[in-house]
Each structure stands twice: as C-alpha cells, then as structure tokens.
Short mmCIF file of C-alpha atoms in Angstrom, two decimals:
data_model
loop_
_atom_site.label_atom_id
_atom_site.label_comp_id
_atom_site.label_asym_id
_atom_site.label_seq_id
_atom_site.Cartn_x
_atom_site.Cartn_y
_atom_site.Cartn_z
CA MET Q 1 -9.08 -41.28 3.01
CA LYS Q 2 -5.74 -39.45 3.02
CA LYS Q 3 -5.44 -39.81 -0.74
CA LYS Q 4 -8.90 -38.27 -1.25
CA LEU Q 5 -8.03 -35.34 1.04
CA PHE Q 6 -4.81 -34.78 -0.88
CA ILE Q 7 -6.61 -34.91 -4.25
CA ASN Q 8 -9.25 -32.44 -3.07
CA TYR Q 9 -6.53 -30.20 -1.67
CA THR Q 10 -4.56 -30.17 -4.93
CA LYS Q 11 -7.72 -29.50 -7.00
CA LYS Q 12 -7.96 -26.12 -5.29
CA MET Q 13 -4.64 -25.17 -6.88
CA ARG Q 14 -5.92 -25.49 -10.44
CA GLY Q 15 -7.82 -22.23 -10.36
CA TYR Q 16 -11.39 -21.91 -11.49
CA GLU Q 17 -11.56 -18.83 -13.69
CA LYS Q 18 -9.98 -17.71 -16.93
CA CYS Q 19 -7.42 -14.95 -16.91
CA PRO Q 20 -9.19 -11.58 -17.32
CA GLN Q 21 -8.95 -9.69 -20.61
CA HIS Q 22 -6.49 -6.82 -21.01
CA GLU Q 23 -7.76 -3.34 -20.26
CA ASN Q 24 -8.30 -1.13 -23.27
CA PHE Q 25 -5.50 1.19 -24.34
CA SER Q 26 -7.16 4.26 -22.84
CA GLU Q 27 -7.27 2.70 -19.35
CA ILE Q 28 -3.67 1.53 -19.61
CA PHE Q 29 -2.61 4.98 -20.77
CA TRP Q 30 -4.39 6.74 -17.86
CA SER Q 31 -2.95 4.25 -15.38
CA CYS Q 32 0.61 4.80 -16.61
CA LEU Q 33 0.27 8.56 -16.82
CA GLY Q 34 -1.21 8.76 -13.32
CA CYS Q 35 1.62 6.66 -11.88
CA PHE Q 36 4.21 8.77 -13.65
CA PHE Q 37 2.87 12.12 -12.44
CA ALA Q 38 2.17 10.96 -8.86
CA VAL Q 39 5.70 9.58 -8.43
CA ILE Q 40 7.23 12.70 -10.03
CA LEU Q 41 5.21 14.95 -7.70
CA ILE Q 42 6.17 13.06 -4.56
CA SER Q 43 9.81 12.93 -5.66
CA PHE Q 44 9.78 16.67 -6.32
CA ILE Q 45 8.23 17.43 -2.93
CA ASP Q 46 10.72 15.08 -1.31
CA ASN Q 47 13.70 16.77 -2.95
CA SER Q 48 12.38 20.24 -2.15
CA SER Q 49 11.49 19.67 1.49
CA GLN Q 50 13.81 17.12 3.07
CA HIS Q 51 15.44 19.73 5.26
CA LEU Q 52 12.04 20.41 6.87
CA PHE Q 53 11.55 16.82 8.06
CA THR Q 54 14.57 15.71 10.06
CA GLU Q 55 16.35 14.83 6.80
CA GLN Q 56 13.96 11.88 6.45
CA PRO Q 57 13.04 11.09 2.87
CA LEU Q 58 9.36 11.61 2.20
CA PHE Q 59 9.46 9.03 -0.54
CA VAL Q 60 9.64 5.36 0.47
CA ALA Q 61 9.37 2.15 -1.57
CA PRO Q 62 5.80 1.07 -0.63
CA VAL Q 63 4.59 4.20 -2.47
CA GLY Q 64 5.30 2.39 -5.74
CA ALA Q 65 2.89 -0.42 -4.96
CA SER Q 66 0.21 1.97 -3.69
CA THR Q 67 0.59 4.06 -6.82
CA ILE Q 68 -0.01 0.99 -8.98
CA MET Q 69 -3.18 0.24 -7.01
CA ILE Q 70 -4.59 3.79 -7.05
CA PHE Q 71 -4.03 4.31 -10.77
CA GLY Q 72 -4.11 0.76 -12.11
CA LEU Q 73 -7.02 -0.50 -10.00
CA PRO Q 74 -8.86 2.65 -8.91
CA SER Q 75 -12.12 0.81 -8.21
CA SER Q 76 -10.47 -1.85 -6.04
CA ASN Q 77 -11.52 -1.77 -2.41
CA TYR Q 78 -7.84 -1.92 -1.46
CA ALA Q 79 -7.11 1.29 -3.39
CA GLN Q 80 -9.72 3.44 -1.65
CA PRO Q 81 -8.59 6.37 0.54
CA ARG Q 82 -9.57 4.69 3.80
CA ASN Q 83 -7.45 1.66 2.92
CA VAL Q 84 -4.45 3.53 1.52
CA ILE Q 85 -4.20 6.06 4.34
CA GLY Q 86 -5.20 3.78 7.18
CA GLY Q 87 -3.30 0.80 5.82
CA HIS Q 88 0.05 2.55 5.63
CA PHE Q 89 -0.43 4.47 8.87
CA PHE Q 90 -1.39 1.41 10.93
CA ALA Q 91 1.29 -0.70 9.24
CA ALA Q 92 3.97 1.81 10.20
CA ILE Q 93 2.78 1.83 13.81
CA CYS Q 94 2.72 -1.98 13.88
CA GLY Q 95 6.22 -2.13 12.43
CA VAL Q 96 7.57 0.28 15.04
CA ILE Q 97 5.85 -1.69 17.83
CA ALA Q 98 7.37 -4.93 16.50
CA LEU Q 99 10.83 -3.37 16.32
CA THR Q 100 10.49 -1.97 19.84
CA LEU Q 101 9.39 -5.31 21.29
CA PHE Q 102 11.75 -7.57 19.36
CA ARG Q 103 14.75 -5.42 18.41
CA GLU Q 104 17.17 -8.26 19.19
CA THR Q 105 15.43 -10.78 16.93
CA GLU Q 106 14.86 -9.03 13.61
CA ILE Q 107 13.45 -12.14 11.90
CA PHE Q 108 10.76 -12.48 14.57
CA ALA Q 109 10.14 -8.73 14.52
CA CYS Q 110 9.49 -8.91 10.76
CA GLY Q 111 6.99 -11.73 11.09
CA PHE Q 112 5.27 -10.07 14.03
CA ALA Q 113 5.11 -6.71 12.23
CA VAL Q 114 3.32 -8.15 9.21
CA ALA Q 115 1.00 -10.38 11.27
CA LEU Q 116 0.06 -7.52 13.60
CA THR Q 117 -0.50 -5.30 10.57
CA MET Q 118 -2.86 -7.88 9.08
CA LEU Q 119 -4.78 -8.09 12.36
CA ILE Q 120 -5.13 -4.31 12.64
CA MET Q 121 -6.06 -3.90 8.96
CA HIS Q 122 -8.77 -6.53 9.25
CA THR Q 123 -10.06 -5.03 12.48
CA THR Q 124 -10.17 -1.47 11.10
CA LYS Q 125 -11.29 -2.46 7.56
CA THR Q 126 -8.21 -0.79 6.08
CA ILE Q 127 -6.59 -3.67 4.16
CA HIS Q 128 -4.04 -2.27 1.75
CA PRO Q 129 -1.51 -4.91 0.59
CA PRO Q 130 1.43 -2.49 0.24
CA GLY Q 131 1.08 -1.92 3.98
CA GLY Q 132 2.90 -5.21 4.51
CA ALA Q 133 5.98 -3.60 2.95
CA THR Q 134 5.51 -0.54 5.15
CA ALA Q 135 5.50 -2.72 8.28
CA LEU Q 136 8.68 -4.49 7.14
CA LEU Q 137 10.33 -1.18 6.27
CA ALA Q 138 9.79 0.02 9.84
CA VAL Q 139 11.80 -3.00 11.02
CA ILE Q 140 14.51 -3.40 8.36
CA GLY Q 141 14.65 0.07 6.81
CA GLY Q 142 18.02 1.00 8.24
CA GLU Q 143 18.91 3.58 10.85
CA SER Q 144 17.47 6.53 8.96
CA ILE Q 145 14.04 4.93 9.31
CA THR Q 146 14.27 2.87 12.50
CA ASN Q 147 15.60 5.86 14.45
CA LEU Q 148 12.41 7.78 13.65
CA GLY Q 149 10.28 5.57 15.87
CA PHE Q 150 6.61 6.51 15.68
CA VAL Q 151 7.40 9.62 13.62
CA PHE Q 152 7.77 7.14 10.73
CA ALA Q 153 3.99 6.66 10.78
CA PHE Q 154 3.47 10.37 10.10
CA ILE Q 155 6.49 11.26 7.96
CA PRO Q 156 6.81 9.62 5.48
CA CYS Q 157 3.89 7.14 5.67
CA LEU Q 158 0.89 9.36 6.35
CA THR Q 159 2.31 12.12 4.16
CA ASN Q 160 2.90 9.71 1.25
CA SER Q 161 -0.60 8.29 1.59
CA LEU Q 162 -2.30 11.66 1.66
CA LEU Q 163 -0.36 12.89 -1.37
CA LEU Q 164 -1.14 9.73 -3.33
CA VAL Q 165 -4.84 9.87 -2.52
CA MET Q 166 -4.97 13.54 -3.54
CA CYS Q 167 -3.21 12.71 -6.82
CA GLY Q 168 -5.61 9.81 -7.35
CA ILE Q 169 -8.65 12.01 -6.80
CA ILE Q 170 -7.44 14.75 -9.11
CA PHE Q 171 -6.00 12.60 -11.87
CA ASN Q 172 -8.39 9.64 -12.03
CA ASN Q 173 -11.41 11.91 -12.27
CA ILE Q 174 -10.02 13.72 -15.34
CA SER Q 175 -10.84 10.62 -17.39
CA LYS Q 176 -14.43 10.22 -18.54
CA THR Q 177 -14.39 6.52 -17.67
CA ARG Q 178 -12.90 6.68 -14.16
CA GLN Q 179 -14.23 7.71 -10.81
CA TYR Q 180 -12.11 7.78 -7.68
CA PRO Q 181 -12.82 7.18 -4.88
CA LYS Q 182 -15.67 4.72 -4.65
CA TYR Q 183 -16.04 5.54 -0.94
CA TRP Q 184 -14.27 7.28 1.92
CA PHE Q 185 -15.47 5.52 5.07
#
C-alpha cells in the first residue's frame, strides 16, 4: 500500500506536457524592447524625483519580475493590471504587517509575510507572483525600506505598479499582434 502511494506520488513529478515552442522573433523582440523602455523610464523617474519622496527609491527589485510578466506574458492572468497593482500593493501591506507583528523574529516574519500575501491575493483575486518578493522586501529590505512602514505600499510599490501598467498598455498595444490588458476587474 505504501509503495503504491509512493509510486503514484512520484509519477506526478514526471510532468505530462511537452515544453512549449519558442515564441517567434517578433514577440521576443517586443518583449525585450518593452522591458528595456519600462525599466529605463522608471529608473529615469526615480533618479529625477527621489528628493520628492522622502529619499526613498521609486525603483525596487520586484519591478524586474513584473516587467518580465507584463511584456513577456502580456496575456497571462497574473500580468493583468488588477493583479500587478493589487498584488504589489497588498503584498507590501502584508509585509509591513508581518514586520510589525514579528520584528524580533525575522525568519518567522518572512514566512508570515509571504503566506499572508498568498491568502490576501487569493481572496482578492490579485495573484501576481512577484508580490512574494515585495512582501519579503518589506521585511528584509533594510532600514531605508522598513522605516517607511505603510508608506512602502504607496511609494514605491503602488507607484511602480501604476507606471509599469501604463507602460504595458502603451507599449504592448503598438504591436499588431498584442493586446494589453485582457481585463481590468
């Protein structure tokens, strides 16, 4: 009985589909170009406006993963505006809550931040995988981030998300073969 359970369990690990084909060159080109220009724009805005926002950088690491999703997988449910904006915003709030509750036990705070983020994303239908990094950043991002408290959810997280979605809308729709977004709400 145990052997059969183990065999059935390990069969699940084999996978059941073939690896998808590569995208055509045009799609790869648009994806790369979109990523390039979105990151350049956010970096430029960050460099030009840091003094306006408590010296907090506008540009944080989870933007890279979101950029890949918006431009590399623009039709993915996880790349839609609701998911990008809500996912990062709720993740930042969850991370700050976790840090506030468990400041003395950072390891537990990290686990709680990501688990709470998953719960909130599922509940609000805003699953955006890079949000897990946003939740962790709120806990382990160093004093320049942790000292922001709930401001972190607005600047940089909400600001980054809004800028990325705007870039995605403008840039992805230039291509004849792309349409972004699929839905808003």
